[in-house]
Coordinates of C-alpha atoms in Angstrom, one line a residue:
M264 CA 158.7 108.4 106.9
I265 CA 160.9 111.3 108.7
A266 CA 158.3 114.3 108.2
I267 CA 155.4 111.1 109.3
K268 CA 157.8 110.6 112.5
E269 CA 158.3 114.7 113.0
W270 CA 154.4 115.5 112.4
T271 CA 153.7 112.5 115.2
D272 CA 156.0 113.6 117.4
K273 CA 154.8 117.2 117.4
H274 CA 151.1 116.3 117.8
L275 CA 150.5 113.3 119.1
K276 CA 152.2 114.1 122.9
G277 CA 152.3 111.2 125.3
D278 CA 152.7 107.5 126.2
P279 CA 152.8 105.9 121.9
V280 CA 151.9 102.3 123.0
I281 CA 148.3 104.3 124.0
W282 CA 148.0 105.7 120.8
A283 CA 149.0 102.2 118.7
V284 CA 146.3 100.9 121.0
V285 CA 143.6 103.0 120.2
I286 CA 144.4 103.4 116.4
L287 CA 144.5 99.6 116.4
L288 CA 141.1 99.4 118.2
S289 CA 139.1 101.9 115.9
I290 CA 140.2 100.1 113.0
I291 CA 138.9 96.5 114.2
S292 CA 136.1 98.2 115.3
I293 CA 135.1 100.1 111.5
L294 CA 135.9 96.8 110.5
V295 CA 133.6 94.7 112.4
V296 CA 130.8 97.0 112.6
Y297 CA 130.4 97.3 108.5
S298 CA 130.2 93.6 109.0
A299 CA 127.4 93.6 112.0
T300 CA 125.6 96.4 110.7
G301 CA 124.3 94.5 107.2
T302 CA 121.2 93.1 108.9
L303 CA 120.7 96.5 110.6
A304 CA 120.5 98.1 107.2
F305 CA 118.5 95.8 105.4
K306 CA 115.8 95.2 108.1
R307 CA 115.4 99.0 108.1
M308 CA 116.1 99.3 104.5
S309 CA 119.5 101.2 104.0
H310 CA 122.5 100.5 103.0
P311 CA 125.0 98.9 104.7
E312 CA 127.9 102.3 104.0
A313 CA 125.5 104.7 105.9
Y314 CA 126.3 102.7 108.8
L315 CA 129.5 102.0 108.2
M316 CA 130.0 106.2 107.1
K317 CA 128.1 107.1 110.4
H318 CA 130.1 104.9 112.9
T319 CA 133.4 106.3 111.3
L320 CA 132.7 110.3 111.7
L321 CA 131.9 109.3 115.2
M322 CA 134.6 107.3 115.9
G323 CA 136.1 110.4 114.5
L324 CA 134.7 112.7 117.1
G325 CA 136.0 110.5 119.8
L326 CA 139.4 110.6 118.5
S327 CA 139.1 114.3 117.6
A328 CA 137.7 114.5 121.1
M329 CA 140.4 112.5 122.6
W330 CA 143.2 114.7 120.9
L331 CA 142.1 117.9 121.8
A332 CA 142.2 116.0 125.2
H333 CA 145.7 115.4 125.2
K334 CA 147.0 118.6 124.3
I335 CA 144.9 119.6 128.0
D336 CA 147.4 120.0 130.8
Y337 CA 146.0 117.5 132.8
R338 CA 145.7 119.8 135.8
Y339 CA 143.2 121.7 134.6
Y340 CA 140.8 118.6 134.5
S341 CA 140.4 119.0 138.4
R342 CA 139.0 122.3 138.3
L343 CA 135.9 121.5 135.2
S344 CA 135.3 117.9 137.4
R345 CA 133.6 119.2 140.7
F346 CA 131.6 122.0 138.2
A347 CA 130.8 118.7 136.0
L348 CA 129.7 117.1 139.0
W349 CA 127.4 119.5 140.1
I350 CA 125.4 119.0 136.7
S351 CA 125.6 115.6 136.3
V352 CA 123.1 115.0 139.3
P353 CA 120.3 117.0 137.9
L354 CA 120.9 114.9 134.4
L355 CA 121.0 111.8 136.4
L356 CA 117.5 112.8 138.0
Y357 CA 116.4 113.8 134.4
T358 CA 117.3 110.9 133.2
F359 CA 115.1 108.9 136.2
T360 CA 111.9 110.8 135.3
N361 CA 112.4 111.7 131.6
G362 CA 114.6 109.1 129.9
V363 CA 114.3 108.1 126.9
S364 CA 114.6 104.3 126.0
L365 CA 116.7 102.8 123.4
N366 CA 117.7 99.6 122.9
D367 CA 115.6 99.1 125.7
A368 CA 117.0 100.6 128.5
S369 CA 116.1 104.2 129.7
R370 CA 119.3 105.6 129.5
W371 CA 119.3 108.5 127.6
I372 CA 117.9 112.1 127.3
M373 CA 117.5 114.1 123.8
I374 CA 119.4 117.0 122.8
P375 CA 116.5 119.5 120.7
V376 CA 118.3 121.0 118.8
I377 CA 121.1 118.8 117.3
N378 CA 118.0 115.5 117.9
A379 CA 121.1 113.4 119.3
S380 CA 121.0 111.4 122.4
F381 CA 123.4 111.7 125.5
Q382 CA 124.0 109.1 127.9
P383 CA 124.5 111.2 131.3
S384 CA 125.9 108.6 133.3
D385 CA 128.6 108.6 131.3
L386 CA 129.7 112.4 132.4
A387 CA 129.0 111.8 135.5
S388 CA 131.9 108.5 135.4
L389 CA 134.5 110.5 134.2
A390 CA 133.6 113.4 136.7
L391 CA 133.8 111.3 139.4
I392 CA 136.4 109.0 138.7
T393 CA 138.4 112.9 138.0
S394 CA 136.8 114.6 140.9
L395 CA 138.0 111.8 143.7
A396 CA 141.4 111.3 142.8
S397 CA 141.9 114.9 143.4
M398 CA 140.0 115.4 146.5
L399 CA 142.0 112.2 147.6
A400 CA 145.6 114.2 146.0
K401 CA 145.1 117.3 147.9
R402 CA 143.8 115.5 150.9
Q403 CA 147.1 113.2 151.8
Q404 CA 148.4 115.0 154.9
N405 CA 145.0 114.3 156.9
I406 CA 143.6 110.9 155.3
R407 CA 142.8 109.6 157.9
D408 CA 140.7 112.1 159.0
F409 CA 137.3 110.9 158.5
K410 CA 135.1 113.6 158.9
E411 CA 137.1 116.1 156.6
S412 CA 138.3 114.2 154.2
L413 CA 136.5 111.0 153.9
I414 CA 132.6 112.2 154.2
P415 CA 132.9 114.2 151.1
M416 CA 134.9 111.8 149.0
L417 CA 131.8 108.9 150.6
I418 CA 128.8 111.4 150.0
W419 CA 130.1 111.8 146.3
C420 CA 130.1 108.4 145.1
G421 CA 126.9 106.8 147.1
V422 CA 124.7 110.2 145.3
I423 CA 126.7 109.5 142.1
C424 CA 126.3 105.6 141.5
G425 CA 123.4 105.8 143.6
L426 CA 122.0 107.8 140.7
I427 CA 123.0 106.0 138.3
A428 CA 122.1 102.8 138.9
L429 CA 118.7 103.9 139.0
T430 CA 118.7 103.3 135.5
N431 CA 122.0 101.6 134.7
L432 CA 122.8 99.3 137.0
S433 CA 126.0 97.7 135.2
S434 CA 127.9 101.3 135.3
A435 CA 127.0 101.8 138.4
I436 CA 128.4 99.0 140.0
L437 CA 131.5 99.3 137.2
L438 CA 132.0 102.8 138.3
F439 CA 131.4 101.8 142.3
L440 CA 134.5 99.3 142.1
T441 CA 136.6 101.9 140.6
C442 CA 136.6 104.0 142.8
M443 CA 136.9 101.4 145.6
L444 CA 140.5 101.2 143.3
I445 CA 141.3 104.5 143.1
M446 CA 140.9 105.0 147.2
F447 CA 143.0 101.7 147.8
I448 CA 145.9 103.6 145.7
G449 CA 145.5 106.5 147.4
R450 CA 146.2 104.9 151.0
V451 CA 142.0 105.8 152.3
P452 CA 142.4 103.3 155.1
V453 CA 141.2 99.5 155.0
K454 CA 138.2 100.3 157.6
Y455 CA 136.7 103.6 155.2
L456 CA 136.6 101.0 152.1
A457 CA 134.8 99.1 153.9
M458 CA 132.1 101.4 155.0
L459 CA 132.2 102.8 151.3
I460 CA 130.7 99.2 150.6
F461 CA 127.9 99.6 153.0
V462 CA 126.7 102.6 151.3
G463 CA 127.1 101.6 148.1
A464 CA 125.4 98.5 149.3
I465 CA 122.8 100.2 150.9
A466 CA 122.4 102.5 147.3
G467 CA 122.5 99.4 145.1
V468 CA 120.0 97.5 146.9
A469 CA 117.8 101.0 147.0
A470 CA 118.1 101.1 143.0
I471 CA 116.9 97.6 142.2
E472 CA 113.9 98.4 143.9
L473 CA 113.5 101.9 142.7
G474 CA 115.2 101.6 139.7
V475 CA 113.9 102.0 136.1
R476 CA 115.4 98.3 135.2
G477 CA 115.5 96.5 138.5
E478 CA 113.8 93.7 137.9
T479 CA 115.2 93.1 134.7
A480 CA 118.6 93.3 136.6
K481 CA 117.2 90.8 138.7
S482 CA 115.7 88.4 137.3
R483 CA 119.1 87.9 135.4
I484 CA 121.4 87.8 138.3
E485 CA 119.4 85.2 139.5
S486 CA 119.0 83.1 136.4
F487 CA 123.3 83.1 135.7
I488 CA 123.4 81.9 139.5
K489 CA 121.0 79.5 139.5
G490 CA 122.1 78.3 135.8
E491 CA 118.7 78.2 135.0
E492 CA 117.9 78.4 130.6
L493 CA 120.5 80.7 128.0
P494 CA 118.6 84.2 127.6
Y495 CA 118.6 84.2 123.9
Q496 CA 120.4 86.7 123.5
A497 CA 123.5 84.3 125.7
K498 CA 122.6 81.7 123.8
H499 CA 123.1 82.7 120.3
A500 CA 127.0 84.4 121.9
R501 CA 127.9 81.2 122.5
I502 CA 127.0 80.3 119.5
A503 CA 129.3 82.3 117.7
V504 CA 132.3 82.0 120.1
A505 CA 131.6 78.4 119.3
T506 CA 131.1 78.8 115.3
G507 CA 134.7 81.2 115.5
G508 CA 136.9 78.3 116.6
I509 CA 140.7 79.0 116.2
T510 CA 140.2 81.5 113.6
G511 CA 136.9 82.4 112.3
V512 CA 134.9 81.9 109.8
G513 CA 136.4 85.2 107.8
P514 CA 135.4 89.1 107.5
G515 CA 132.2 89.7 106.8
Q516 CA 130.8 85.8 107.1
S517 CA 129.4 85.4 110.2
Q518 CA 125.7 83.9 110.8
Q519 CA 124.9 85.4 114.1
R520 CA 124.9 88.8 113.6
N521 CA 121.3 88.2 111.7
I522 CA 120.3 86.3 114.7
L523 CA 121.9 88.4 117.8
P524 CA 120.1 91.6 119.0
H525 CA 122.2 94.5 118.5
P526 CA 125.7 92.7 117.4
Y527 CA 127.2 96.4 116.9
S528 CA 126.7 97.2 120.1
D529 CA 126.2 94.8 123.3
F530 CA 127.8 91.5 121.6
V531 CA 130.5 92.9 118.8
Y532 CA 132.7 90.6 120.8
A533 CA 131.4 88.5 119.9
I534 CA 131.0 88.8 116.2
I535 CA 134.6 89.4 116.8
I536 CA 135.2 86.1 117.8
E537 CA 133.5 84.1 114.8
E538 CA 134.8 86.3 111.9
Y539 CA 138.7 86.1 113.4
G540 CA 138.2 82.7 116.2
M541 CA 139.6 82.8 118.9
I542 CA 143.2 84.9 118.0
G543 CA 141.5 87.4 116.8
G544 CA 139.5 87.7 120.4
G545 CA 142.8 87.5 122.3
A546 CA 144.4 89.7 120.2
V547 CA 141.7 92.1 121.2
L548 CA 142.3 91.1 124.8
I549 CA 146.4 92.0 125.1
L550 CA 145.3 95.4 123.6
Y551 CA 142.7 95.8 126.4
L552 CA 145.8 94.3 128.8
V553 CA 148.2 96.4 127.1
L554 CA 146.2 99.8 128.0
L555 CA 145.8 98.9 131.4
F556 CA 149.6 98.3 132.4
R557 CA 150.3 101.5 130.4
G558 CA 148.1 103.7 132.5
M559 CA 148.8 101.5 135.3
K560 CA 152.5 102.9 135.2
A561 CA 151.4 106.4 136.1
V562 CA 151.0 105.1 140.1
Y563 CA 154.5 104.3 140.4
Q564 CA 156.0 106.9 137.8
S565 CA 153.7 110.1 138.3
E566 CA 155.4 113.2 140.0
R567 CA 152.2 113.4 141.6
V568 CA 149.3 112.3 143.1
F569 CA 147.0 113.2 141.4
G570 CA 148.0 112.4 138.0
G571 CA 148.5 108.9 138.8
L572 CA 145.0 108.6 140.5
L573 CA 143.8 109.8 138.2
S574 CA 145.6 107.7 134.8
A575 CA 144.7 104.3 137.1
G576 CA 140.7 105.2 137.8
L577 CA 140.4 106.0 134.3
S578 CA 142.6 103.0 132.7
F579 CA 140.8 100.6 135.5
A580 CA 137.4 101.7 134.3
I581 CA 138.0 101.4 130.4
V582 CA 139.4 98.1 130.7
M583 CA 137.0 96.5 133.6
Q584 CA 134.6 97.8 131.1
A585 CA 135.8 96.3 127.9
M586 CA 136.4 92.9 130.7
I587 CA 132.9 92.5 131.2
N588 CA 131.6 93.1 128.1
M589 CA 133.7 90.0 126.7
G590 CA 132.8 87.6 130.0
V591 CA 129.4 88.4 129.4
V592 CA 130.0 86.7 125.7
V593 CA 131.7 84.1 126.2
G594 CA 129.5 83.0 129.2
L595 CA 131.4 84.3 132.4
G596 CA 128.5 87.0 133.7
P597 CA 125.0 87.7 133.4
I598 CA 124.0 90.1 130.3
T599 CA 124.7 93.9 131.1
G600 CA 125.0 95.9 128.5
L601 CA 127.6 97.6 128.9
P602 CA 129.5 98.8 125.3
L603 CA 132.8 97.3 124.6
P604 CA 135.2 100.9 124.7
M605 CA 136.2 102.0 121.7
V606 CA 134.9 98.5 119.4
S607 CA 131.2 98.9 120.0
M608 CA 129.0 101.8 117.9
G609 CA 127.9 104.5 119.6
G610 CA 128.1 108.0 119.9
T611 CA 128.6 109.2 123.6
S612 CA 130.2 106.3 124.9
L613 CA 132.9 106.9 121.4
L614 CA 132.9 110.3 122.6
F615 CA 133.7 110.0 126.4
T616 CA 135.7 106.5 126.1
G617 CA 138.4 109.6 123.6
I618 CA 138.0 112.0 126.4
S619 CA 139.3 109.3 128.8
L620 CA 142.1 108.7 126.6
G621 CA 143.4 112.0 126.3
I622 CA 143.4 112.6 129.8
I623 CA 145.1 108.7 130.1
L624 CA 147.8 110.7 127.5
S625 CA 147.5 114.1 129.0
V626 CA 148.7 112.7 132.2
S627 CA 151.4 110.5 130.3
R628 CA 152.1 113.1 128.7
G629 CA 152.9 115.8 131.7
E630 CA 154.9 113.1 132.8
T631 CA 157.1 112.5 129.7
D632 CA 157.9 116.0 129.7
T633 CA 158.4 116.3 133.6
T634 CA 161.4 113.8 132.9
F635 CA 163.2 115.5 130.1
S636 CA 162.7 118.4 131.6
V637 CA 165.5 117.3 134.9
K638 CA 167.5 115.3 132.4
N639 CA 168.2 118.5 130.9
E640 CA 168.3 120.6 134.0
G641 CA 171.1 118.1 135.0
T642 CA 172.7 118.5 131.7
K643 CA 173.0 122.1 132.4
N644 CA 174.0 121.9 136.0
V645 CA 177.0 119.3 134.8
M646 CA 178.0 121.7 132.3
R647 CA 178.3 124.6 134.5
T648 CA 180.0 122.6 136.6
A649 CA 182.8 120.9 134.7

């Protein structure tokens, strides 16, 4: 036990609570995805263990990316984010014009050599959040200067959110809300935030009219508002929730996994509730709330504005995506297609969620090291005085 503690203290820096939350979510993910892919394996005449191994490897990739990201000083991400933003623009345009359709949505591009799909919106979202936090941190002294401070931020928010909305409206809305939160915490005047809402509304309307799935998004929103007949996915998601009850039907005993489209990704939370009941679903909800709380702590603990804004923005984006996914399953919102972070099966999503969590840990690690250094310096000064 002592050796394990020494190893974790040496190699796993940052907030230990966040590490614990991520490990628990990873275990839940492997268990539920293994159960949910049984029907998929049967349809494709494959073994469920093959999907289990693939998902476990992808989960390991995401955790590895998280570990690597947390070892890097978070201040370096400020420099990388602007480069990533410029790369994201042509990638998002290419996705809109030549994107590959997977799961009834054209949000991916294929990487030729390794023949794997890649979702540029995940890269663009991470780049925009990081870059926005950096720009706000550097402009705190003249934050009310509209021309020099606000216009660059408004332009980048409008361009990136608008391009993402052309292929993935729900992700664009989530990113837009995250940008609003970062700018609010960064002391941007309310009148400028209202201007950002205006820019976002224009971009949203244009995306619905010109986007790949604009009509689908419009019909889903109208159907939810009017309370018309439930879509097929929503109906069976609610059946799964009702079947699960308080304690669930037991691991691997789900029936709706045989009926629900994509029970291992978009509707994995329905399988969690069906198999583990409201107790299991509530536990997952609490884990995300704990993650949000620990990530937001950096806002008032951080010695640097950039670290606080970055940790808050990334934490909010991850947890809000989880809340939207879970809300759709229990009937609190229209169908979106957003995966459950660190739980749903996927490649790009797991990778960039892992990187985001690693950056959050890097911020908490940096503040811990700073606090430790300050305490040590104070102790040395006391000893010298004595």
